[in-house]
Coordinates of C-alpha atoms and ligand atoms in Angstrom, one line a residue:
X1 CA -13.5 -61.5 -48.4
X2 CA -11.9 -58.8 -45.9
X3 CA -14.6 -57.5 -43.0
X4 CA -13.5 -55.7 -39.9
X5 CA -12.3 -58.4 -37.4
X6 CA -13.4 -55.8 -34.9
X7 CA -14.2 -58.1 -32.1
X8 CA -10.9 -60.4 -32.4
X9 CA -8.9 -57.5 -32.7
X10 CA -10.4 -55.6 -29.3
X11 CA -9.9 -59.2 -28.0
X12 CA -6.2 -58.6 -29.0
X13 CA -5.7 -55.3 -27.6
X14 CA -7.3 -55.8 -24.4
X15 CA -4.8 -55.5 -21.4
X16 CA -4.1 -58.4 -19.0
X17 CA -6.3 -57.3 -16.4
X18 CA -8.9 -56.9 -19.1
X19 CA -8.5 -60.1 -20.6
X20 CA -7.9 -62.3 -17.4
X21 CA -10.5 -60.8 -14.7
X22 CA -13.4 -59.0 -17.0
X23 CA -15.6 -62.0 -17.1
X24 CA -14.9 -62.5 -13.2
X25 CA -16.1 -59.3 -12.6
X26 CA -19.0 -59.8 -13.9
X27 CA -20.0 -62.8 -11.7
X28 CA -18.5 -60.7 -8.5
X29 CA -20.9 -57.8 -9.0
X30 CA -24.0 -60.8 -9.8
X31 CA -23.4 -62.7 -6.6
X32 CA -23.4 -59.7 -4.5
X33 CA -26.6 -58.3 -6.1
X34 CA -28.0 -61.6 -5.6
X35 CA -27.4 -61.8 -2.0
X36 CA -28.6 -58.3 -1.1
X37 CA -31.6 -58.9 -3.6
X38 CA -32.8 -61.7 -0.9
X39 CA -32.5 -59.0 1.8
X40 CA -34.4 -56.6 -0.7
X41 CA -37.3 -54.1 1.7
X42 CA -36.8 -56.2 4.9
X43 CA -35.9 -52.5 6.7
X44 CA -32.4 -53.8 7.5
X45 CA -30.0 -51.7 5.3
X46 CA -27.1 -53.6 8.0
X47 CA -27.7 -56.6 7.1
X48 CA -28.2 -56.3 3.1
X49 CA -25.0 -54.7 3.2
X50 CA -23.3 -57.0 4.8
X51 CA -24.6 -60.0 2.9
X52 CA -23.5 -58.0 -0.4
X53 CA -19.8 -57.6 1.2
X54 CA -19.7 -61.5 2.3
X55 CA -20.5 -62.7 -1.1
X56 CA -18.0 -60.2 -3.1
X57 CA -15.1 -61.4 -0.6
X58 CA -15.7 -64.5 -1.1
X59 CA -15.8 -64.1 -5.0
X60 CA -12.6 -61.9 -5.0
X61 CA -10.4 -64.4 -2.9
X62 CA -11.5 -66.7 -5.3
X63 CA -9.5 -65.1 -8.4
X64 CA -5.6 -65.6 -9.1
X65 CA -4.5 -62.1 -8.4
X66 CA -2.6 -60.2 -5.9
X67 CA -5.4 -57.4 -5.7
X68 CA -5.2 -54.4 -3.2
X69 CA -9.1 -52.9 -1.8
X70 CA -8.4 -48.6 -2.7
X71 CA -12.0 -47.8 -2.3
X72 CA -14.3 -50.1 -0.3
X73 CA -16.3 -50.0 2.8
X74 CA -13.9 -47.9 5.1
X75 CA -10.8 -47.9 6.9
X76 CA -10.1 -50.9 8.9
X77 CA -10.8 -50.2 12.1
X78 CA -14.4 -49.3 10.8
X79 CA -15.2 -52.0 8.2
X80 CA -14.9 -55.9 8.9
X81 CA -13.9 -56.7 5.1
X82 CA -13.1 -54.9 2.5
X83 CA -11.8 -52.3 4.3
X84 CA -9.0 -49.9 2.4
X85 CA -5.9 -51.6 2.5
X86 CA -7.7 -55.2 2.6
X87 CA -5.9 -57.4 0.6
X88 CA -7.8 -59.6 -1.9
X89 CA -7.4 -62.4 -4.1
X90 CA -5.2 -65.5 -4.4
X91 CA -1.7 -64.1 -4.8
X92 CA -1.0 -66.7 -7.4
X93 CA -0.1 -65.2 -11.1
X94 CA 1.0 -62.1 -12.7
X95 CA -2.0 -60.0 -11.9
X96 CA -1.7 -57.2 -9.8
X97 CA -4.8 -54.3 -9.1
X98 CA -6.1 -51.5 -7.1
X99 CA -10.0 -52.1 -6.8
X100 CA -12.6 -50.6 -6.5
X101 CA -15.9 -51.7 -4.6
X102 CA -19.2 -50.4 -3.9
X103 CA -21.0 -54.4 -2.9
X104 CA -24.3 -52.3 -2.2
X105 CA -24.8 -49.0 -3.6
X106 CA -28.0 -47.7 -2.2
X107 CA -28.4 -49.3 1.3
X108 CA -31.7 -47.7 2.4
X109 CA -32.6 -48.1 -1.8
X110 CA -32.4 -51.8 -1.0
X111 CA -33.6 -51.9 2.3
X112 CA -36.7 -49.8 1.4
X113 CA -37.5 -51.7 -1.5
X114 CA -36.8 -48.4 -3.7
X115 CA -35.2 -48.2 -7.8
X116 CA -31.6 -47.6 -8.1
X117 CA -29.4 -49.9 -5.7
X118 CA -26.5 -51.6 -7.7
X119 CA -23.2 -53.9 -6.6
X120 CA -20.3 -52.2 -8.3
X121 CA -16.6 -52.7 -8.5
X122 CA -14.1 -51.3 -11.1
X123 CA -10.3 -53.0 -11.0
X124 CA -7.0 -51.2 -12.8
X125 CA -3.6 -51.6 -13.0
X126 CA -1.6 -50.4 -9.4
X127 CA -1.9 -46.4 -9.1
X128 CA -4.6 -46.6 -12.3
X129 CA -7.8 -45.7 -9.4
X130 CA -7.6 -42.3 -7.4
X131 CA -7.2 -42.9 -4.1
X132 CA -8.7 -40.5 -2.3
X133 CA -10.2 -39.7 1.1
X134 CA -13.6 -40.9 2.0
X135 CA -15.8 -37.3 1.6
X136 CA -17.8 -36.5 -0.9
X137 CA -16.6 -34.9 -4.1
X138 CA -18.8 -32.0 -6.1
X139 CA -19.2 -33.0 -9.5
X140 CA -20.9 -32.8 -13.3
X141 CA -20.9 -36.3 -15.0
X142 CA -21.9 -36.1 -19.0
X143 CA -21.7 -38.2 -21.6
X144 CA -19.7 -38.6 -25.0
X145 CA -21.8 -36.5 -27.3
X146 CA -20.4 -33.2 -24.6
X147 CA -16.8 -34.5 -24.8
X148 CA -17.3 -34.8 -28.9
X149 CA -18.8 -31.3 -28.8
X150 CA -15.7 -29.9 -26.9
X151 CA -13.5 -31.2 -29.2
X152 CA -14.9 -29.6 -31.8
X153 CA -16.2 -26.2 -30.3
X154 CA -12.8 -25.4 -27.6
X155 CA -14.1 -22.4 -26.1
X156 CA -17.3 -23.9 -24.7
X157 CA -16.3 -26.7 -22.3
X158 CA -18.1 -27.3 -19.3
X159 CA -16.3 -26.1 -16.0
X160 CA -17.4 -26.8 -12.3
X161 CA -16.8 -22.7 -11.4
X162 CA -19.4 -21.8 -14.6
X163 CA -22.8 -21.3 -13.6
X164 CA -25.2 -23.9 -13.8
X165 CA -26.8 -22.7 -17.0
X166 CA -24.0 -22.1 -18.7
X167 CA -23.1 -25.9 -18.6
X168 CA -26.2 -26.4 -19.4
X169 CA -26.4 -24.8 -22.4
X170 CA -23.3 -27.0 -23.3
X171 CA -24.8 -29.9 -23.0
X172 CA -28.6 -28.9 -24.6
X173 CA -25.9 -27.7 -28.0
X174 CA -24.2 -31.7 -28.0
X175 CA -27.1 -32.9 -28.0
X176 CA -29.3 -30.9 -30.0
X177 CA -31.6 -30.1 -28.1
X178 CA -33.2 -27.7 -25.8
X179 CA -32.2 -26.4 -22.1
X180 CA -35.9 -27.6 -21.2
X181 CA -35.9 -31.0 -22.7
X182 CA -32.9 -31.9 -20.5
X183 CA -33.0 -34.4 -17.3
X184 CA -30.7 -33.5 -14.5
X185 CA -30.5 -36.0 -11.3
X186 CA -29.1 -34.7 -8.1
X187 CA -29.1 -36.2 -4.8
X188 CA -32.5 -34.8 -3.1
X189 CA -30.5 -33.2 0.1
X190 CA -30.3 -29.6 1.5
X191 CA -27.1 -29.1 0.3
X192 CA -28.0 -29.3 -3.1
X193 CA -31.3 -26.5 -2.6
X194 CA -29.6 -23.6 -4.1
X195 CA -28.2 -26.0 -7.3
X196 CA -31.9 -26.9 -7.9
X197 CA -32.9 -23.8 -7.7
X198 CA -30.2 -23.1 -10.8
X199 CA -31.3 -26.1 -12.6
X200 CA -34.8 -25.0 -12.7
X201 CA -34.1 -21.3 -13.5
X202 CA -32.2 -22.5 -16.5
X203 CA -34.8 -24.5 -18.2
X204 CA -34.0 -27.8 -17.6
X205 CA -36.0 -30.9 -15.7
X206 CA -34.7 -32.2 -12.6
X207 CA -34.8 -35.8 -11.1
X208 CA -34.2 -36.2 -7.3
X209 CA -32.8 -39.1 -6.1
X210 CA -32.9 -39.9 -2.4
X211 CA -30.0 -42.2 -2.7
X212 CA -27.7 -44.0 -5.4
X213 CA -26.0 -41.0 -7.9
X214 CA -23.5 -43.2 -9.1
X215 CA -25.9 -45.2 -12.0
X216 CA -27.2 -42.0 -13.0
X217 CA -24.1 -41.1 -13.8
X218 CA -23.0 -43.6 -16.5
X219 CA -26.3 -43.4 -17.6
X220 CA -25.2 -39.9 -18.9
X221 CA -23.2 -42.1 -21.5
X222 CA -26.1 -44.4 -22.8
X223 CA -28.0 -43.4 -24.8
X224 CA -32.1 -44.0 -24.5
X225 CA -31.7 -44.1 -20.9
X226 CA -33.0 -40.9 -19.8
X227 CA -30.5 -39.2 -18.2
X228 CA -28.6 -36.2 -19.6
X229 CA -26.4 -34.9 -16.8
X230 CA -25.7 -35.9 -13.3
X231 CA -25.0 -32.8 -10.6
X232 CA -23.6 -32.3 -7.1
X233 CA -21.8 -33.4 -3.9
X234 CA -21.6 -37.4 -3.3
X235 CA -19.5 -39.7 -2.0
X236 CA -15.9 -39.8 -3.6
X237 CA -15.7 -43.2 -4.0
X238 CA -19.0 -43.2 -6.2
X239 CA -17.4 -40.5 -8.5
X240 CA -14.0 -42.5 -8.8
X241 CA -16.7 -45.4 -9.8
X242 CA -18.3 -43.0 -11.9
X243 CA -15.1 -41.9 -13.9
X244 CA -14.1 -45.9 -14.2
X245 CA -17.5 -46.5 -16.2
X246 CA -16.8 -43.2 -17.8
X247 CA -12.8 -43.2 -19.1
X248 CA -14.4 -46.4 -20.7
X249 CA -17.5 -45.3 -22.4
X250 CA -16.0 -41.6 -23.5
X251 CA -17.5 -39.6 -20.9
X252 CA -16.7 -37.1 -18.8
X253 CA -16.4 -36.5 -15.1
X254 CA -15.1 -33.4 -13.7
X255 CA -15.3 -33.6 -9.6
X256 CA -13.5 -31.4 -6.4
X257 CA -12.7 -32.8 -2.7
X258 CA -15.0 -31.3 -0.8
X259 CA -15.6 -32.5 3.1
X260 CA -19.4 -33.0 4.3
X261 CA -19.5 -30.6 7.2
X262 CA -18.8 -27.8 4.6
X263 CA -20.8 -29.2 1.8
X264 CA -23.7 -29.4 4.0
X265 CA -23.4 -26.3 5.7
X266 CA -22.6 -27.2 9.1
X267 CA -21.6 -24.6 12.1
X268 CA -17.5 -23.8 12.3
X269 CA -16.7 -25.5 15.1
X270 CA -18.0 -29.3 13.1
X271 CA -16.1 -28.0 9.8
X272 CA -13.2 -27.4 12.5
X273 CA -13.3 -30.5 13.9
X274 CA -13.8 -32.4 10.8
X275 CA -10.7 -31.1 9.6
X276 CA -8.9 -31.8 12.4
X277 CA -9.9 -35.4 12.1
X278 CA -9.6 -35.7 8.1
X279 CA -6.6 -33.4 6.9
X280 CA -3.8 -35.5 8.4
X281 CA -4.8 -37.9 6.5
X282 CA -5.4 -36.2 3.3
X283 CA -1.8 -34.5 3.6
X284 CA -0.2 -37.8 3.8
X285 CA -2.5 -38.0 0.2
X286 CA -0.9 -35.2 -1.2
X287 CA -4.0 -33.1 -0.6
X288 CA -3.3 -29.5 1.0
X289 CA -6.4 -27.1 2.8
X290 CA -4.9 -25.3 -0.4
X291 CA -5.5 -27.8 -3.4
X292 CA -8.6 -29.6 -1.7
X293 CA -10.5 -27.1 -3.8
X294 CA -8.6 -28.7 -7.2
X295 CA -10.7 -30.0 -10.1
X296 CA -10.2 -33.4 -11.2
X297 CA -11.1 -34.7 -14.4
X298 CA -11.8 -38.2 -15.9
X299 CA -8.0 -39.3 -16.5
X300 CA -6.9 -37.9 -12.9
X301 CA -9.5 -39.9 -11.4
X302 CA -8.6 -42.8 -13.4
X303 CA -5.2 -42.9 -14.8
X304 CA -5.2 -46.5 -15.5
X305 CA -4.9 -48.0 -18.9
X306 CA -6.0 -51.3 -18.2
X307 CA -9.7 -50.6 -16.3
X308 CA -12.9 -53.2 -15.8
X309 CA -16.1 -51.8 -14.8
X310 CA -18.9 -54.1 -13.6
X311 CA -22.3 -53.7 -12.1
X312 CA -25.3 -55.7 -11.5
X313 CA -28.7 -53.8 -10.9
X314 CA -30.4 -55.1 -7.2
X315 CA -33.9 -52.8 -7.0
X316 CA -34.3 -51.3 -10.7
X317 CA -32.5 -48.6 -12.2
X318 CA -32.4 -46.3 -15.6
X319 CA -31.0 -49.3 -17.3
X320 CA -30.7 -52.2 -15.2
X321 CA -33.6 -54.2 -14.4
X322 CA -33.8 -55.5 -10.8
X323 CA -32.7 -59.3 -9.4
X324 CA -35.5 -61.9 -10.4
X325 CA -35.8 -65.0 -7.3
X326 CA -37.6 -67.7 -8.6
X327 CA -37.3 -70.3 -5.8
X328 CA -34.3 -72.7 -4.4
X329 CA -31.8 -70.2 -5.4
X330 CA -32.7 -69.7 -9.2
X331 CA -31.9 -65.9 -10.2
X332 CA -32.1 -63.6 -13.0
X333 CA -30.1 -60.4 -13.1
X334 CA -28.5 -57.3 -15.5
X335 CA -25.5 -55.9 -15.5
X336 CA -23.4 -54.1 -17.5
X337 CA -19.9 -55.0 -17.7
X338 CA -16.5 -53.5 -19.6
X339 CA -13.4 -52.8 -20.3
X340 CA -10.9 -50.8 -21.6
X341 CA -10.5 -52.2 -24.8
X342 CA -14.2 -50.9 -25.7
X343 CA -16.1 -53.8 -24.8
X344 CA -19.2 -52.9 -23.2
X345 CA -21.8 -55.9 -22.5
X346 CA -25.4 -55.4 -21.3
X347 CA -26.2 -59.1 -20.1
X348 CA -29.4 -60.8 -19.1
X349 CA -28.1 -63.6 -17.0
X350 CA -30.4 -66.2 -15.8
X351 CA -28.7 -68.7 -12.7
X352 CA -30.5 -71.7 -12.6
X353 CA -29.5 -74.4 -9.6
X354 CA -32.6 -76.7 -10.9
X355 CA -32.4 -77.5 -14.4
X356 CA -35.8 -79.5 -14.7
X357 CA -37.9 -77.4 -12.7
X358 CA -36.8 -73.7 -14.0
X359 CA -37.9 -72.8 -17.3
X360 CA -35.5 -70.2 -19.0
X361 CA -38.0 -67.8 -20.9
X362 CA -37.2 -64.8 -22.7
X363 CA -37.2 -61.8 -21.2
Ligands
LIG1 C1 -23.7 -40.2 -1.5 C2 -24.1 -40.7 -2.9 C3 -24.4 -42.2 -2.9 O1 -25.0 -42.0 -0.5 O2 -22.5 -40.9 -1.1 C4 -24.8 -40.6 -0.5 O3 -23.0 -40.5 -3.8 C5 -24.5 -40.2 0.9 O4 -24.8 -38.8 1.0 O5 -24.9 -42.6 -4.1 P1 -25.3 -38.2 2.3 O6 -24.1 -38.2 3.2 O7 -25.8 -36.9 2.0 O8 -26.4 -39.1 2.9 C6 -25.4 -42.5 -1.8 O9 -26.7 -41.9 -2.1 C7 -25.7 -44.0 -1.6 O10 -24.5 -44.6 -1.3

């Protein structure tokens, strides 16, 4: 009898980076969860980083790769480990990747004890991440059913320059629905007043987040979870995460450069001295005062063919559940992990140090 060999034949296809590292991931993004989940509401948002960037160095230098850090937790000078630059891995084998990491997305989320922090890494083939400055980037995140309903209807396509409602209205036709029965989440800042202000006007429902826009995001591409569309100015390192999970699941991400001190409104002189301080660098990027304003879509922020996408939920999120500590080390945590080839596992993953004493239950 002749079936679809669907999952041998993904297996197949998948690229080396895919094949050799997607499991890894997986356990990378797990053990730093784990560790900040012990640091979980103790007020120290230091430390529960920190412990979350220990434990994914350690895991990375563990893997046979020659792996280069692209987006992680600053520039050298600034950051201990993982810095940009930071070189990662064994250097044994054929493997070679840009990475990127985000060990705890959500500080104060984790430090407060709030929903939403996640570890997160993507890896890709060398050039396959954008490697841009560290500022935020403006953005509209969606998922598959808006990039199916652009195919098919090529003069409505969302666009950052449209007004809100507009794009809204886009997305309420994909999914077949109303303006009023969408949810939009948007970082709860000042910046963002006058964008709120739009969302409402148009119809839809809006979910502020104090922190942590980066799972909302790819929740735009799963479906149940809540989340329709994901606005505004974060960090660009979060949207480059963003578009890894989203080249993967078919979703889109359109984002611009956009430096805080102008995003949040701040006097000349700081927006002059910002740029003094952050356009050399973005020149030697390729980035001009000129084409900072550029759009970038899904495949500019991820060119790579070969991509892996991991995260592991920390405090509770739209569709990870938060780390479980059940004594002596015993943990139970979600993630979602994938890759290029179309393989996307949710996974319930229980680490048990004492096999007698910890009863695996169902969850
Ligand atoms: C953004 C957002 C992140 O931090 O980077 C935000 O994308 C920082 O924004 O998800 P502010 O400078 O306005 O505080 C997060 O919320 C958490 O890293």
């Amino acid at each position: 009898m002749t079936h679809p060999k669907t999952a041998e034949n993904m297996m197949n296809g998948a690229g080396p980076i895919e094949q050799a590292l997607l499991p890894r991931l997986l356990h990378i993004t797990e053990a730093a969860a784990i560790a900040a989940a012990y640091q979980m509401g103790r007020g120290d948002k230091m430390l529960a980083d920190h412990v979350a960037v220990e434990a994914m160095r350690r895991m990375l230098n563990k893997l046979d790769m020659r792996g280069v850090i692209k987006i992680g937790e600053g520039e050298r000078d600034e950051a201990p480990m993982l810095y940009i630059g930071e070189e990662v891995g064994t250097g044994k084998g054929n493997i070679v990747v840009d990475i990127a990491v985000d060990p705890l997305e959500g500080t104060n989320l984790t430090a407060d004890g709030i929903p939403g922090s996640i570890a997160v890494m993507a890896m890709a083939e060398p050039g396959g991440l954008f490697h841009g400055p560290d500022v935020y980037m403006d953005k509209i995140v969606v998922g598959g059913d808006v990039v199916r309903y652009e195919k098919e209807h090529p003069d409505e396509r969302i666009n950052l320059d449209f007004p809100v409602a507009h794009n809204l209205q886009i997305v309420a036709n994909a999914l077949n629905r109303d303006i009023d029965e969408l949810v939009v989440v948007i970082l709860d800042r000042e910046r963002h007043k006058k964008k709120i202000e739009e969302i409402r006007a148009s119809g839809a429902r809006v979910s502020l987040v104090s922190d942590g826009d980066l799972m909302p995001g790819i929740a735009t591409a799963i479906r149940g979870s809540g989340v329709h569309v994901v606005m505004g100015a974060g960090g660009s390192g979060e949207a480059v995460l963003t578009a890894a999970a989203m080249k993967i699941l078919g979703g889109k991400i359109l984002a611009r450069l956009v430096l805080p001190n102008v995003a949040n409104g701040e006097s000349e002189e700081m927006i002059a001295k910002e740029k003094e301080e952050k356009m050399p660098r973005l020149v030697t990027m390729g980035i001009t005062e000129d084409s900072i304003n550029d759009v970038m879509d899904t495949n500019k922020l991820v060119p790579g063919k070969d991509v892996i996408f991991a995260a592991t939920g920390i405090t509770p999120g739209q569709f990870l559940k938060e780390v479980n500590l059940f004594g002596g080390g015993d943990a139970r945590v979600h993630s979602v992990s994938m890759g290029s080839s179309g393989v996307v596992k949710f996974t319930d993953t229980i680490y048990i140090v004492d096999k007698e004493e910890t009863p695996v239950r169902l969850m």
